[in-house]
C-alpha cells in the first residue's frame, strides 16, 4: 500500500496504482495536457472508495509506504486505471518534411562546428 500526498490531501492506494501515477506524471511533464483519472482508494475507516484526480505537468506527488496491515488482495482491490495518452504523447507519424529538416539541422550544426574549429586553430 502507498500513501500519496496530492494537492493538499492524502489518499491510500495500491503499489501498482501509485507507480502508474508516478510514471504518468513523469512522462506528461513535457506536455501541457491534464487528464482526470479515477483512482481506487482505501479510506481511513477501511472502506473502499474512488477518487477523481487531475494529473498533468504541474502535478506534484509525494508517495510513501502506508500501513499494509489491512487484509485483502491488493491487485484486486486496487486495479490500475487506464491513463490513456495526452494528445502530445499520442503515437503520430512525423511530418513529411521531418527527414529534410533533420538533415538541414545536422548540416547547420556541422557548419558551426567547422567554423569554431577554424577559429580555434
PDB file of N, CA, C and O in Angstrom, residues 10-39:
ATOM      1  N   UNK A  10      -4.344  13.539   1.193  1.00  0.00           N
ATOM      2  CA  UNK A  10      -3.684  12.249   1.014  1.00  0.00           C
ATOM      3  C   UNK A  10      -4.718  11.201   0.632  1.00  0.00           C
ATOM      4  O   UNK A  10      -5.892  11.283   1.021  1.00  0.00           O
ATOM      5  N   UNK A  11      -4.252  10.226  -0.130  1.00  0.00           N
ATOM      6  CA  UNK A  11      -5.060   9.055  -0.460  1.00  0.00           C
ATOM      7  C   UNK A  11      -4.174   7.834  -0.287  1.00  0.00           C
ATOM      8  O   UNK A  11      -2.949   7.929  -0.384  1.00  0.00           O
ATOM      9  N   UNK A  12      -4.802   6.695  -0.012  1.00  0.00           N
ATOM     10  CA  UNK A  12      -4.074   5.436   0.064  1.00  0.00           C
ATOM     11  C   UNK A  12      -4.567   4.539  -1.045  1.00  0.00           C
ATOM     12  O   UNK A  12      -5.780   4.404  -1.263  1.00  0.00           O
ATOM     13  N   UNK A  13      -3.614   3.941  -1.737  1.00  0.00           N
ATOM     14  CA  UNK A  13      -3.955   3.072  -2.853  1.00  0.00           C
ATOM     15  C   UNK A  13      -2.898   1.982  -2.981  1.00  0.00           C
ATOM     16  O   UNK A  13      -1.943   1.947  -2.203  1.00  0.00           O
ATOM     17  N   UNK A  14      -3.059   1.126  -3.947  1.00  0.00           N
ATOM     18  CA  UNK A  14      -2.121   0.037  -4.159  1.00  0.00           C
ATOM     19  C   UNK A  14      -0.801   0.492  -4.748  1.00  0.00           C
ATOM     20  O   UNK A  14      -0.698   1.563  -5.360  1.00  0.00           O
ATOM     21  N   UNK A  15       0.223  -0.320  -4.554  1.00  0.00           N
ATOM     22  CA  UNK A  15       1.559  -0.009  -5.065  1.00  0.00           C
ATOM     23  C   UNK A  15       1.548   0.214  -6.580  1.00  0.00           C
ATOM     24  O   UNK A  15       2.166   1.159  -7.077  1.00  0.00           O
ATOM     25  N   UNK A  16       0.857  -0.658  -7.314  1.00  0.00           N
ATOM     26  CA  UNK A  16       0.845  -0.562  -8.779  1.00  0.00           C
ATOM     27  C   UNK A  16       0.157   0.720  -9.251  1.00  0.00           C
ATOM     28  O   UNK A  16       0.593   1.344 -10.218  1.00  0.00           O
ATOM     29  N   UNK A  17      -0.910   1.126  -8.563  1.00  0.00           N
ATOM     30  CA  UNK A  17      -1.611   2.365  -8.924  1.00  0.00           C
ATOM     31  C   UNK A  17      -0.692   3.555  -8.681  1.00  0.00           C
ATOM     32  O   UNK A  17      -0.567   4.445  -9.527  1.00  0.00           O
ATOM     33  N   UNK A  18      -0.031   3.582  -7.532  1.00  0.00           N
ATOM     34  CA  UNK A  18       0.888   4.682  -7.216  1.00  0.00           C
ATOM     35  C   UNK A  18       2.015   4.746  -8.238  1.00  0.00           C
ATOM     36  O   UNK A  18       2.384   5.832  -8.697  1.00  0.00           O
ATOM     37  N   UNK A  19       2.556   3.605  -8.610  1.00  0.00           N
ATOM     38  CA  UNK A  19       3.640   3.568  -9.593  1.00  0.00           C
ATOM     39  C   UNK A  19       3.150   4.068 -10.946  1.00  0.00           C
ATOM     40  O   UNK A  19       3.840   4.838 -11.619  1.00  0.00           O
ATOM     41  N   UNK A  20       1.954   3.666 -11.351  1.00  0.00           N
ATOM     42  CA  UNK A  20       1.397   4.122 -12.633  1.00  0.00           C
ATOM     43  C   UNK A  20       1.187   5.636 -12.624  1.00  0.00           C
ATOM     44  O   UNK A  20       1.463   6.317 -13.616  1.00  0.00           O
ATOM     45  N   UNK A  21       0.709   6.178 -11.506  1.00  0.00           N
ATOM     46  CA  UNK A  21       0.519   7.628 -11.403  1.00  0.00           C
ATOM     47  C   UNK A  21       1.859   8.348 -11.528  1.00  0.00           C
ATOM     48  O   UNK A  21       1.978   9.342 -12.250  1.00  0.00           O
ATOM     49  N   UNK A  22       2.862   7.836 -10.831  1.00  0.00           N
ATOM     50  CA  UNK A  22       4.190   8.447 -10.863  1.00  0.00           C
ATOM     51  C   UNK A  22       4.770   8.413 -12.269  1.00  0.00           C
ATOM     52  O   UNK A  22       5.301   9.417 -12.765  1.00  0.00           O
ATOM     53  N   UNK A  23       4.653   7.287 -12.936  1.00  0.00           N
ATOM     54  CA  UNK A  23       5.169   7.172 -14.302  1.00  0.00           C
ATOM     55  C   UNK A  23       4.430   8.112 -15.242  1.00  0.00           C
ATOM     56  O   UNK A  23       5.036   8.764 -16.092  1.00  0.00           O
ATOM     57  N   UNK A  24       3.114   8.216 -15.089  1.00  0.00           N
ATOM     58  CA  UNK A  24       2.344   9.102 -15.955  1.00  0.00           C
ATOM     59  C   UNK A  24       2.764  10.551 -15.754  1.00  0.00           C
ATOM     60  O   UNK A  24       3.032  11.271 -16.716  1.00  0.00           O
ATOM     61  N   UNK A  25       2.846  10.979 -14.502  1.00  0.00           N
ATOM     62  CA  UNK A  25       3.208  12.370 -14.213  1.00  0.00           C
ATOM     63  C   UNK A  25       4.617  12.668 -14.730  1.00  0.00           C
ATOM     64  O   UNK A  25       4.880  13.744 -15.256  1.00  0.00           O
ATOM     65  N   UNK A  26       5.517  11.709 -14.616  1.00  0.00           N
ATOM     66  CA  UNK A  26       6.880  11.900 -15.104  1.00  0.00           C
ATOM     67  C   UNK A  26       6.888  12.063 -16.616  1.00  0.00           C
ATOM     68  O   UNK A  26       7.582  12.927 -17.152  1.00  0.00           O
ATOM     69  N   UNK A  27       6.110  11.266 -17.327  1.00  0.00           N
ATOM     70  CA  UNK A  27       6.079  11.338 -18.787  1.00  0.00           C
ATOM     71  C   UNK A  27       5.289  12.521 -19.303  1.00  0.00           C
ATOM     72  O   UNK A  27       5.602  13.075 -20.344  1.00  0.00           O
ATOM     73  N   UNK A  28       4.244  12.927 -18.610  1.00  0.00           N
ATOM     74  CA  UNK A  28       3.393  14.015 -19.082  1.00  0.00           C
ATOM     75  C   UNK A  28       4.007  15.373 -18.779  1.00  0.00           C
ATOM     76  O   UNK A  28       3.574  16.389 -19.293  1.00  0.00           O
ATOM     77  N   UNK A  29       5.063  15.409 -17.992  1.00  0.00           N
ATOM     78  CA  UNK A  29       5.685  16.675 -17.603  1.00  0.00           C
ATOM     79  C   UNK A  29       6.161  17.476 -18.808  1.00  0.00           C
ATOM     80  O   UNK A  29       6.336  18.677 -18.717  1.00  0.00           O
ATOM     81  N   UNK A  30       6.337  16.830 -19.938  1.00  0.00           N
ATOM     82  CA  UNK A  30       6.809  17.514 -21.130  1.00  0.00           C
ATOM     83  C   UNK A  30       5.664  18.140 -21.931  1.00  0.00           C
ATOM     84  O   UNK A  30       5.900  18.793 -22.933  1.00  0.00           O
ATOM     85  N   UNK A  31       4.436  17.945 -21.519  1.00  0.00           N
ATOM     86  CA  UNK A  31       3.290  18.445 -22.274  1.00  0.00           C
ATOM     87  C   UNK A  31       2.526  19.465 -21.456  1.00  0.00           C
ATOM     88  O   UNK A  31       2.872  19.766 -20.332  1.00  0.00           O
ATOM     89  N   UNK A  32       1.470  19.975 -22.030  1.00  0.00           N
ATOM     90  CA  UNK A  32       0.616  20.913 -21.316  1.00  0.00           C
ATOM     91  C   UNK A  32      -0.781  20.323 -21.163  1.00  0.00           C
ATOM     92  O   UNK A  32      -1.770  21.039 -21.133  1.00  0.00           O
ATOM     93  N   UNK A  33      -0.872  19.007 -21.072  1.00  0.00           N
ATOM     94  CA  UNK A  33      -2.156  18.326 -21.031  1.00  0.00           C
ATOM     95  C   UNK A  33      -2.461  17.806 -19.634  1.00  0.00           C
ATOM     96  O   UNK A  33      -1.603  17.233 -18.986  1.00  0.00           O
ATOM     97  N   UNK A  34      -3.680  18.012 -19.171  1.00  0.00           N
ATOM     98  CA  UNK A  34      -4.160  17.430 -17.921  1.00  0.00           C
ATOM     99  C   UNK A  34      -5.181  16.361 -18.248  1.00  0.00           C
ATOM    100  O   UNK A  34      -5.917  16.472 -19.235  1.00  0.00           O
ATOM    101  N   UNK A  35      -5.231  15.336 -17.406  1.00  0.00           N
ATOM    102  CA  UNK A  35      -6.278  14.327 -17.531  1.00  0.00           C
ATOM    103  C   UNK A  35      -6.878  14.087 -16.157  1.00  0.00           C
ATOM    104  O   UNK A  35      -6.252  14.370 -15.142  1.00  0.00           O
ATOM    105  N   UNK A  36      -8.087  13.564 -16.146  1.00  0.00           N
ATOM    106  CA  UNK A  36      -8.727  13.150 -14.901  1.00  0.00           C
ATOM    107  C   UNK A  36      -8.732  11.633 -14.876  1.00  0.00           C
ATOM    108  O   UNK A  36      -9.093  10.991 -15.861  1.00  0.00           O
ATOM    109  N   UNK A  37      -8.317  11.070 -13.745  1.00  0.00           N
ATOM    110  CA  UNK A  37      -8.231   9.615 -13.601  1.00  0.00           C
ATOM    111  C   UNK A  37      -8.977   9.206 -12.342  1.00  0.00           C
ATOM    112  O   UNK A  37      -8.888   9.881 -11.311  1.00  0.00           O
ATOM    113  N   UNK A  38      -9.705   8.116 -12.418  1.00  0.00           N
ATOM    114  CA  UNK A  38     -10.412   7.555 -11.271  1.00  0.00           C
ATOM    115  C   UNK A  38      -9.457   6.598 -10.547  1.00  0.00           C
ATOM    116  O   UNK A  38      -9.061   5.580 -11.102  1.00  0.00           O
ATOM    117  N   UNK A  39      -9.086   6.935  -9.319  1.00  0.00           N
ATOM    118  CA  UNK A  39      -8.113   6.162  -8.545  1.00  0.00           C
ATOM    119  C   UNK A  39      -8.835   5.401  -7.430  1.00  0.00           C
ATOM    120  O   UNK A  39      -9.503   6.010  -6.593  1.00  0.00           O
TER     121      UNK A  39
END
